[in-house]
XYZ file of C-alpha atoms in Angstrom:
710
model
C 102.355 36.701 57.170
C 101.558 35.293 53.722
C 100.002 38.291 51.993
C 99.249 36.374 48.808
C 97.336 33.756 50.796
C 95.369 36.413 52.691
C 94.375 38.279 49.522
C 93.507 35.019 47.785
C 91.126 34.089 50.609
C 89.510 37.531 50.571
C 88.938 37.503 46.806
C 88.245 33.766 46.431
C 91.079 33.134 43.986
C 94.357 31.227 44.209
C 97.571 32.566 45.799
C 99.389 31.895 42.513
C 97.035 34.272 40.727
C 97.682 36.970 43.311
C 101.427 36.436 43.041
C 101.307 36.594 39.235
C 99.482 39.948 39.346
C 101.901 41.260 41.986
C 104.912 40.342 39.847
C 103.385 41.966 36.753
C 102.510 45.146 38.652
C 106.018 45.347 40.086
C 107.311 45.035 36.538
C 105.383 48.122 35.460
C 102.350 46.460 33.872
C 98.988 48.245 34.118
C 95.656 46.785 35.189
C 94.106 46.920 31.678
C 97.195 45.327 30.124
C 97.340 42.527 32.692
C 93.656 41.656 32.392
C 93.642 41.780 28.587
C 97.037 40.461 27.516
C 98.371 38.327 30.363
C 95.500 35.900 30.900
C 97.756 32.856 30.897
C 99.769 34.257 33.798
C 96.757 35.324 35.893
C 94.337 32.519 35.117
C 92.119 34.911 33.122
C 91.402 37.346 35.965
C 89.232 40.227 34.795
C 90.081 43.907 35.215
C 88.011 44.292 38.391
C 89.778 41.363 40.048
C 93.197 42.679 39.037
C 92.284 46.118 40.374
C 91.098 44.560 43.652
C 94.425 42.753 43.997
C 96.270 46.007 43.347
C 94.250 47.749 46.076
C 94.837 44.986 48.621
C 98.566 44.874 47.861
C 98.689 48.628 48.478
C 96.793 48.139 51.759
C 99.247 45.554 53.042
C 102.204 47.679 51.964
C 100.795 50.596 53.968
C 100.233 48.202 56.871
C 103.843 47.005 56.672
C 105.153 50.587 56.613
C 103.033 51.464 59.635
C 104.274 48.398 61.520
C 107.875 49.471 60.935
C 107.162 52.923 62.366
C 105.293 51.527 65.378
C 107.957 48.938 66.188
C 110.667 51.609 66.091
C 108.646 53.919 68.349
C 107.918 51.249 70.965
C 111.522 50.004 70.843
C 112.785 53.545 71.463
C 110.704 53.571 74.658
C 112.349 50.328 75.779
C 108.949 48.601 75.963
C 109.082 46.250 72.961
C 108.780 42.690 74.235
C 109.202 39.639 71.980
C 105.515 38.799 72.481
C 104.370 42.291 71.495
C 106.653 42.305 68.458
C 105.256 38.958 67.320
C 101.670 40.188 67.742
C 102.370 43.381 65.795
C 104.155 41.564 62.982
C 101.272 39.076 62.648
C 98.593 41.783 62.581
C 96.551 41.965 59.350
C 94.174 44.797 60.227
C 95.029 48.497 60.474
C 92.532 49.189 63.248
C 93.791 46.319 65.406
C 97.355 47.492 64.799
C 96.462 50.945 66.125
C 94.819 49.333 69.169
C 98.044 47.445 69.910
C 99.996 50.670 69.599
C 97.616 52.801 71.663
C 99.245 52.242 75.113
C 102.617 53.339 73.678
C 101.377 56.162 71.488
C 102.568 59.637 72.543
C 99.557 61.511 73.896
C 98.594 64.734 75.637
C 98.725 64.844 79.441
C 95.872 62.637 80.577
C 94.611 62.076 84.104
C 96.557 58.802 84.137
C 99.800 60.512 83.100
C 99.333 63.101 85.836
C 98.716 60.297 88.356
C 101.931 58.582 87.267
C 103.807 61.866 87.700
C 102.506 61.869 91.301
C 104.097 58.461 91.865
C 100.819 56.516 91.999
C 101.604 53.774 89.474
C 102.803 51.297 92.140
C 99.459 51.732 93.887
C 97.641 51.148 90.612
C 99.739 47.992 90.060
C 98.808 46.714 93.527
C 95.084 47.232 92.896
C 95.433 45.707 89.406
C 97.016 42.512 90.864
C 94.142 42.083 93.390
C 96.133 40.239 96.077
C 95.394 40.935 99.768
C 98.558 40.969 101.890
C 97.055 41.535 105.346
C 97.452 45.309 105.356
C 94.520 47.667 105.780
C 93.456 50.153 103.092
C 94.960 52.942 105.129
C 98.259 51.062 105.462
C 98.420 50.763 101.692
C 97.279 54.285 100.809
C 99.142 56.362 103.416
C 102.642 56.028 101.852
C 101.306 57.616 98.651
C 99.926 60.705 100.343
C 102.200 63.619 99.413
C 100.978 67.182 99.715
C 103.858 68.491 97.579
C 102.696 66.256 94.731
C 99.107 67.385 95.258
C 98.034 64.065 96.800
C 96.550 65.505 99.960
C 94.487 62.548 101.152
C 94.170 58.803 100.871
C 91.139 59.351 98.622
C 93.328 61.444 96.287
C 95.795 58.550 96.071
C 93.069 56.010 95.381
C 91.424 58.254 92.747
C 94.747 58.727 90.935
C 95.366 54.966 90.886
C 91.865 54.468 89.491
C 92.685 56.923 86.677
C 95.708 54.808 85.735
C 93.668 51.589 85.777
C 90.826 53.204 83.781
C 93.296 54.137 81.027
C 94.825 50.647 81.010
C 91.392 49.120 80.515
C 90.493 51.587 77.753
C 93.753 50.806 75.924
C 93.498 47.008 76.106
C 93.477 45.845 72.462
C 91.330 42.740 73.073
C 88.759 44.792 74.987
C 88.578 47.429 72.272
C 88.126 44.737 69.652
C 85.291 43.099 71.622
C 83.468 46.376 72.274
C 83.852 47.490 68.663
C 82.206 44.299 67.425
C 79.494 44.576 70.071
C 78.766 48.172 69.073
C 78.576 47.202 65.410
C 75.926 44.618 66.252
C 73.998 46.519 68.907
C 74.690 50.226 68.487
C 71.797 52.629 67.929
C 72.147 55.918 66.084
C 70.177 58.709 67.722
C 69.728 61.906 65.715
C 68.291 65.162 67.009
C 67.876 68.695 65.733
C 70.097 71.452 67.087
C 68.494 74.245 69.080
C 68.851 76.861 66.339
C 66.850 74.697 63.907
C 64.249 73.262 66.280
C 61.325 75.263 64.903
C 62.649 75.729 61.365
C 61.937 73.518 58.338
C 64.872 72.070 56.424
C 65.639 69.248 54.026
C 66.762 67.252 57.066
C 63.522 67.553 59.041
C 62.817 63.819 58.701
C 65.764 63.341 61.074
C 64.904 65.941 63.735
C 63.913 63.170 66.133
C 65.202 59.930 64.682
C 66.595 56.652 65.933
C 67.656 53.450 64.161
C 69.898 50.455 64.764
C 73.285 51.077 63.161
C 73.410 47.725 61.406
C 70.135 48.373 59.539
C 70.638 51.959 58.371
C 71.009 52.238 54.573
C 74.184 53.982 53.489
C 72.369 56.849 51.790
C 70.558 57.612 55.057
C 73.844 57.719 56.960
C 75.247 60.142 54.413
C 72.163 62.349 54.667
C 72.551 62.475 58.450
C 76.257 63.236 58.095
C 75.416 66.079 55.688
C 72.889 67.480 58.177
C 75.511 67.314 60.909
C 78.052 69.124 58.737
C 75.568 71.867 57.964
C 74.895 72.412 61.659
C 71.290 71.215 61.580
C 71.601 67.801 63.240
C 73.423 66.226 66.164
C 74.283 62.527 66.239
C 74.966 60.129 69.057
C 75.670 56.418 69.181
C 74.007 54.712 72.113
C 74.441 51.264 73.677
C 72.852 49.332 76.481
C 75.856 49.629 78.806
C 74.943 46.699 81.059
C 76.486 43.923 78.980
C 79.762 45.740 78.187
C 80.234 46.504 81.886
C 79.512 42.881 82.782
C 82.082 41.819 80.175
C 84.707 44.174 81.637
C 84.077 42.939 85.172
C 84.523 39.331 84.007
C 87.725 40.277 82.210
C 89.415 42.209 85.001
C 87.944 41.231 88.376
C 89.683 38.096 89.608
C 89.221 38.431 93.373
C 85.807 39.703 94.555
C 87.091 39.676 98.151
C 89.977 42.006 97.335
C 90.323 44.923 99.742
C 90.126 47.464 96.869
C 87.367 45.653 94.957
C 85.163 48.779 95.009
C 88.021 50.914 93.624
C 88.599 48.445 90.800
C 84.889 48.411 89.905
C 84.858 52.223 89.964
C 87.919 52.293 87.664
C 86.237 49.860 85.263
C 83.070 51.952 85.131
C 85.057 55.168 84.686
C 87.299 53.632 82.024
C 84.258 52.469 80.088
C 82.167 55.631 80.430
C 84.844 58.313 80.137
C 87.410 56.720 77.808
C 86.498 53.434 76.183
C 82.941 53.974 74.944
C 83.503 57.512 73.543
C 86.587 56.287 71.698
C 84.921 53.167 70.330
C 81.683 54.948 69.411
C 83.706 57.487 67.394
C 85.611 54.661 65.712
C 82.418 52.738 64.920
C 80.736 55.860 63.527
C 83.827 56.504 61.441
C 83.822 52.932 60.096
C 80.126 53.098 59.212
C 80.657 56.425 57.474
C 83.689 55.008 55.648
C 81.569 52.080 54.456
C 78.830 54.494 53.379
C 81.439 56.617 51.567
C 82.762 53.590 49.695
C 79.236 52.535 48.784
C 78.434 56.011 47.471
C 81.738 56.056 45.582
C 80.892 52.698 43.990
C 77.537 54.106 42.876
C 79.265 57.202 41.499
C 81.859 55.112 39.654
C 79.182 52.818 38.224
C 77.132 55.787 37.010
C 80.218 57.449 35.533
C 81.168 54.224 33.753
C 77.699 53.904 32.212
C 77.715 57.545 31.158
C 81.146 57.146 29.565
C 79.905 54.025 27.780
C 76.818 55.800 26.439
C 76.204 54.919 22.781
C 77.935 57.365 20.423
C 75.984 58.932 17.580
C 79.158 58.441 15.565
C 80.551 60.361 12.644
C 77.657 62.670 11.898
C 77.685 66.389 11.246
C 76.280 68.034 14.347
C 74.822 71.340 15.417
C 75.465 71.692 19.129
C 73.286 74.190 21.003
C 74.049 75.597 24.453
C 70.649 77.036 25.525
C 70.232 80.271 27.446
C 67.496 82.816 28.164
C 69.464 85.944 28.966
C 72.582 85.600 26.797
C 70.950 83.646 24.011
C 71.511 80.157 22.636
C 74.962 79.537 21.160
C 75.124 77.311 18.081
C 78.275 75.383 17.122
C 78.709 73.473 13.875
C 80.948 70.385 13.894
C 82.024 68.083 11.092
C 81.992 64.279 11.316
C 85.238 64.211 13.315
C 84.166 66.890 15.806
C 86.123 69.661 14.077
C 84.640 73.103 14.744
C 83.379 74.774 11.548
C 81.019 77.627 12.336
C 78.881 79.213 15.020
C 75.897 81.497 15.531
C 73.517 82.788 18.180
C 69.744 82.901 18.513
C 67.471 84.392 21.171
C 64.287 82.699 22.311
C 62.491 86.051 22.374
C 63.455 86.740 18.725
C 62.075 83.824 16.752
C 62.318 85.678 13.440
C 66.134 85.662 13.530
C 66.167 82.023 14.633
C 63.848 81.055 11.774
C 66.369 82.548 9.341
C 69.634 81.307 10.922
C 68.936 77.698 11.886
C 67.770 76.393 8.463
C 70.592 78.345 6.784
C 73.273 76.679 8.932
C 71.661 73.254 8.638
C 71.611 73.405 4.844
C 74.993 75.095 4.457
C 76.829 72.472 6.509
C 74.573 69.504 5.693
C 73.890 68.821 9.365
C 72.821 65.276 10.246
C 71.662 65.770 13.829
C 71.108 68.527 16.410
C 72.300 68.249 20.036
C 70.704 70.542 22.637
C 71.964 70.847 26.214
C 69.382 69.759 28.783
C 69.965 72.639 31.211
C 68.173 75.942 31.669
C 66.072 76.841 28.608
C 66.816 73.449 27.054
C 63.217 72.349 26.558
C 62.167 75.793 25.318
C 65.031 75.722 22.809
C 64.068 72.211 21.713
C 60.454 73.276 21.164
C 61.542 76.277 19.067
C 63.990 74.254 16.963
C 61.442 71.503 16.307
C 58.822 74.088 15.308
C 61.284 75.675 12.858
C 62.216 72.275 11.412
C 58.557 71.364 10.997
C 57.747 74.646 9.251
C 60.719 74.157 6.918
C 59.814 70.537 6.194
C 63.208 69.381 7.494
C 63.651 65.962 9.137
C 66.858 66.629 11.096
C 66.712 64.679 14.396
C 66.917 66.662 17.642
C 68.502 65.072 20.737
C 68.663 66.402 24.300
C 72.180 65.905 25.682
C 73.272 65.887 29.335
C 75.259 69.104 29.654
C 76.554 68.563 33.219
C 80.118 69.817 33.403
C 80.083 71.547 30.007
C 80.733 74.900 31.676
C 83.676 73.332 33.529
C 85.197 72.245 30.218
C 84.448 75.646 28.632
C 86.600 77.433 31.198
C 89.357 74.789 31.246
C 92.895 75.269 30.046
C 92.342 72.662 27.340
C 89.301 74.501 25.954
C 91.186 77.822 26.003
C 94.118 76.191 24.259
C 91.927 74.659 21.550
C 89.588 77.644 21.060
C 91.374 80.749 22.382
C 89.205 83.163 20.390
C 85.805 81.698 21.196
C 83.374 82.704 23.928
C 82.869 80.304 26.846
C 79.316 79.498 25.772
C 80.393 78.648 22.222
C 82.945 76.236 23.672
C 80.072 74.797 25.697
C 78.025 74.278 22.532
C 80.995 72.517 20.944
C 81.272 70.222 23.952
C 77.539 69.429 23.811
C 77.801 68.530 20.130
C 80.871 66.372 20.657
C 79.198 64.577 23.564
C 76.584 63.362 21.124
C 79.199 62.200 18.618
C 81.355 60.385 21.186
C 80.486 60.772 24.892
C 83.636 59.016 26.065
C 86.056 61.140 24.039
C 84.451 64.361 25.275
C 83.667 63.527 28.903
C 87.254 62.523 29.704
C 88.122 66.214 29.378
C 86.069 66.977 32.482
C 86.741 66.176 36.121
C 84.410 63.177 36.668
C 83.069 64.826 39.836
C 81.561 67.528 37.613
C 79.533 65.094 35.529
C 76.770 65.086 38.127
C 75.999 61.383 38.435
C 76.842 60.872 42.089
C 75.375 61.051 45.546
C 76.950 63.260 48.225
C 80.093 63.472 46.087
C 81.340 66.545 47.954
C 80.991 64.832 51.334
C 82.692 61.503 50.724
C 86.417 60.818 51.040
C 87.824 62.898 48.191
C 91.007 60.868 47.770
C 89.058 57.614 47.496
C 86.571 59.251 45.134
C 89.323 60.530 42.851
C 91.054 57.141 42.776
C 87.811 55.331 42.004
C 86.824 57.722 39.227
C 90.305 57.766 37.706
C 90.265 53.967 37.672
C 86.795 53.981 36.139
C 87.842 56.303 33.335
C 91.063 54.347 32.754
C 89.310 50.979 32.538
C 86.533 52.380 30.336
C 88.876 54.088 27.884
C 90.982 50.969 27.484
C 87.932 48.754 27.168
C 86.640 50.810 24.237
C 89.992 51.559 22.612
C 91.285 54.838 21.192
C 91.785 56.079 17.634
C 95.458 57.017 17.587
C 95.006 59.598 14.821
C 92.070 61.545 16.273
C 92.251 61.155 20.068
C 92.867 64.237 22.189
C 95.600 64.264 24.803
C 92.830 64.164 27.438
C 91.756 60.790 26.070
C 95.237 59.472 25.339
C 96.494 60.108 28.875
C 94.149 57.398 30.166
C 95.507 54.782 27.766
C 97.460 52.013 29.470
C 101.128 52.958 29.893
C 100.901 56.542 28.622
C 99.979 59.341 31.032
C 99.944 63.104 30.438
C 103.501 63.580 29.121
C 103.425 60.813 26.513
C 99.876 61.772 25.505
C 101.045 65.312 24.809
C 104.094 64.031 22.940
C 101.881 61.841 20.742
C 99.652 64.793 19.841
C 102.687 66.999 19.074
C 104.254 64.264 16.950
C 100.968 63.875 15.059
C 100.750 67.637 14.477
C 104.357 67.898 13.282
C 104.737 64.649 11.335
C 101.229 63.764 10.252
C 98.991 60.804 10.971
C 100.259 57.451 12.233
C 100.300 54.742 9.559
C 101.127 51.830 11.841
C 101.400 51.142 15.544
C 105.163 50.755 15.316
C 105.375 54.466 14.485
C 104.655 55.094 18.162
C 108.250 54.185 18.936
C 109.289 57.357 17.089
C 107.459 59.523 19.627
C 109.884 61.215 22.056
C 110.211 59.400 25.408
C 107.903 56.570 24.305
C 110.064 53.494 24.819
C 109.499 49.730 24.438
C 107.790 49.352 27.831
C 105.250 52.105 27.175
C 104.693 50.677 23.686
C 104.061 47.213 25.136
C 101.504 48.558 27.601
C 99.707 50.944 25.217
C 99.819 49.512 21.701
C 96.942 47.042 22.007
C 94.529 49.764 23.118
C 95.393 52.202 20.315
C 93.641 51.772 16.970
C 94.526 52.872 13.432
C 91.303 52.174 11.489
C 92.849 52.631 8.041
C 96.496 51.758 8.732
C 98.925 49.729 6.668
C 98.443 46.621 8.791
C 94.801 45.502 9.171
C 95.620 44.217 12.681
C 96.364 47.775 13.777
C 92.626 48.482 13.844
C 92.003 45.548 16.174
C 92.707 44.744 19.823
C 95.272 42.106 18.804
C 98.535 43.103 20.455
C 101.544 43.626 18.130
C 103.454 40.991 20.120
C 100.925 38.454 18.751
C 101.037 39.529 15.096
C 103.343 36.578 14.275
C 100.683 34.224 15.640
C 98.067 35.736 13.301
C 100.486 35.542 10.379
C 100.973 31.839 11.102
C 97.199 31.357 11.289
C 96.733 33.073 7.938
C 99.436 30.923 6.410
C 97.752 27.813 7.820
C 94.521 28.538 5.928
C 96.359 29.679 2.803
C 95.694 33.432 2.766
C 97.382 36.661 3.782
C 96.530 38.508 6.986
C 94.522 41.131 5.064
C 92.324 38.446 3.512
C 91.898 36.636 6.823
C 90.651 39.606 8.828
C 86.858 39.641 8.821
C 86.512 36.340 6.912
C 84.518 34.264 9.412
C 84.579 31.124 7.297
C 88.372 30.980 7.087
C 88.740 32.050 10.726
C 86.485 29.182 11.830
C 88.752 26.805 9.911
C 91.797 27.743 12.018
C 92.828 24.824 14.285
C 93.677 27.025 17.278
C 94.894 24.109 19.424
C 97.885 23.849 17.095
C 98.958 27.370 18.085
C 99.024 26.776 21.840
C 102.487 27.302 23.307
C 103.921 27.799 26.774
C 103.584 31.557 26.259
C 100.333 31.761 24.269
C 97.433 29.768 25.671
C 93.811 29.251 24.697
C 92.496 32.404 26.422
C 94.705 34.643 24.269
C 94.046 32.610 21.124
C 90.286 32.845 21.647
C 90.600 36.623 22.063
C 92.592 36.783 18.823
C 89.956 34.779 16.956
C 87.174 37.048 18.259
C 89.104 40.131 17.126
C 89.800 38.704 13.687
C 86.078 38.176 13.163
C 85.130 41.730 14.198
C 88.293 43.824 14.426
C 88.024 46.892 16.653
C 84.378 46.215 17.520
C 83.040 49.031 19.696
C 81.620 47.464 22.887
C 79.138 50.301 23.293
C 75.479 49.862 22.313
C 73.910 51.299 19.180
C 72.776 54.904 19.463
C 69.037 55.350 20.062
C 67.268 58.680 20.543
C 64.862 59.101 23.475
C 61.409 60.327 22.464
C 60.047 62.946 24.869
C 56.314 63.592 24.755
C 55.368 66.601 22.656
C 53.861 69.427 24.666
C 55.399 68.293 27.945
C 58.035 70.927 28.632
C 57.592 71.854 32.293
C 56.556 70.202 35.540
C 53.199 71.973 35.282
C 52.482 69.976 32.098
C 52.625 66.671 33.971
C 49.541 64.865 35.268
C 49.247 61.684 37.263
C 48.867 58.593 35.116
C 50.909 59.869 32.139
C 53.127 57.258 30.467
C 56.375 58.872 29.354
C 59.711 57.923 27.868
C 62.802 59.278 29.562
C 66.503 58.862 30.152
C 68.039 57.701 33.415
C 70.291 60.524 34.598
C 71.404 59.203 37.975
C 71.221 55.961 39.935
C 71.372 56.070 43.725
C 70.990 53.525 46.486
C 67.338 54.467 46.943
C 66.235 54.627 43.309
C 66.849 56.267 39.949
C 66.314 59.766 38.594
C 64.800 60.039 35.131
C 64.681 62.993 32.732
C 61.212 62.978 31.164
C 61.674 66.237 29.291
C 60.834 68.783 31.984
C 63.399 70.788 33.911
C 63.163 68.596 37.011
C 64.185 64.933 36.998
C 61.639 62.554 38.475
C 62.435 59.845 41.014
C 61.666 56.180 40.528
C 61.962 54.930 44.091
C 63.627 51.549 44.530
C 60.211 50.099 45.407
C 58.849 51.242 42.025
C 61.586 49.831 39.801
C 60.193 46.325 39.309
C 57.459 43.928 40.387
C 59.877 42.144 42.696
C 62.190 42.962 45.556
C 65.151 45.056 44.371
C 68.202 45.202 46.618
C 70.295 47.423 44.368
C 68.774 49.786 41.745
C 71.825 49.139 39.537
C 70.414 45.640 38.968
C 67.559 47.229 37.008
C 68.727 50.530 35.540
C 71.879 52.348 34.481
C 72.752 55.927 33.634
C 71.889 56.725 30.023
C 69.288 53.964 29.743
C 66.017 54.878 28.017
C 63.016 53.761 30.085
C 59.247 54.101 30.146
C 57.708 55.465 33.330
C 54.313 56.316 34.740
C 53.769 59.585 36.588
C 52.568 58.700 40.094
C 52.720 62.104 41.801
C 53.527 65.721 40.987
C 54.413 68.330 43.619
C 54.867 71.580 41.696
C 55.660 73.657 44.783
C 58.486 71.371 45.996
C 59.435 70.448 42.398
C 59.147 66.726 43.063
C 57.993 64.130 40.566
C 57.234 60.560 41.610
C 57.605 57.985 38.834
C 57.124 54.240 38.506
C 58.570 51.722 36.090
C 56.720 48.723 37.475
C 53.354 50.449 36.913
C 54.025 50.703 33.163
C 54.104 46.978 32.509
């Protein structure tokens, strides 16, 4: 089995590209490093393609390990034929492999096993072969009657043989494969309400009496049904028109219609299908559909998380972060341009007099540039109060609502306790809210991505797959943006290519004990950080004001000599070359092509020299919520509002328009054209204009439209 060829066909690339990535991965290279700095080897595969190759290589390794186990098990039973071994070794699909193994898999005592224990397998073999030999049915059955073995009659013998045949049919790999494909194409999902919920309303009541073809059900609907089943409200059943499968089985196994036990064989086929084969296949098909729905939901979650992590940073501005609250008050945290905590205070919404004194005092004392307010409970009320105070004081400080999902998780985390051991949880939350405005990526990496709140059914989907997808998303995003070596937290550094938690912690300790890094090469002084880790990490770590101007760029240190040669070619030093577009354009890059450094790398170097360390994130823009619209009761149909996309799902997008409940822009209302995937139109963090189409105050539902605005 040529794994490289198989993966190449799946991903529509060449086998050589797959092999190159495999070799680099085996050598300890990371996905970000390979996609950024080994383009000549991979044919310029991007990070998603490299990650896909890594996943498929892992799949085939797991497949190979499973084959080894299965071959050993079957061989130990003395049943491994050369033909079976060849078929197993050539198998490229995990499900088909398990089908091949099924007849040999240790199982509980089935009716077929019991029949074999009664000595009825020879009878089953005779019926299976379908060859009349002149004997009567009684002649054939009588020798198998044995009262001591609980085979009291000829009918008992025949029934036991049928059980053996039924199991053989149900375990036939080719049959299982055919029925699985048939069920995928023709299966119908039937959903009903359980008795206890029959006369009760629930969020699943749309599915109390529901039926739809499996191959047309949207993934989000499958997940909703699965949730209802988990919560004990719904029951699900996959149904098929059994006529064609039974006809297929008869064609497969009936070779002699005039056989003396033809009726017994037909009965075994029907029993094998009804009792064993269909239940097994329907469970497998349901599982595969749910797995596909899980992966789809995970992709949506990862995409939303990526967009949230890539949200435009407000940058180095002095911030007042506010964690709103009715009962315990609103905690205020003052941060300098680097996110360093300076001061804090507390105001209460029911005591405006104290707030009127404290907020302007802190703003003036610390020369605050911008105010960040968490968008949770009491957020809009806090915003209204702060804006009223600013207006009365004649102050122009901008106020921004910030997504606070997961801030409480960070506040109670070990990292938060370690950084601010003497501060209250809510003050830590205010700090996190302020830092999210300054640099969303640097702050959100401190939180389990599942707590960010940009997913769909995140607690229901495969948790291992979800964690892997989100970890990969954070890793790729962090390395795409780059990290300031002298300010990054260990939470951020651990995602940098080649580092991990231990080296990240060692870097922070080294920085605390020795002082700031002056050049990338200083990394080699960090305990346990050797040449390999340096190779993988250095290009993604930035030193904005280091000794070498290239240290603030994405140019890898291994290519510094190339840049030095370029600078020499145009008659300047490296410092003078960086950022000088005119001189950079004059570089004849073809002259620098070598066997090791090709045009893709050289073009990347040129781009970096023009704009070293350019942040790929968009410029920060503040959403403008409508004044006076603070609660769902303030909304009326026809209003045109500005809002921020907070979540994208398979059926539409949720938008924060400044009230406590996000509104839904259904997929049909996203654009004046057919939209297959909402992610084509919107992304988390995007500022959009919407029209209010419906308001249901009692159910707290807001219907919005983007296409109606234009």
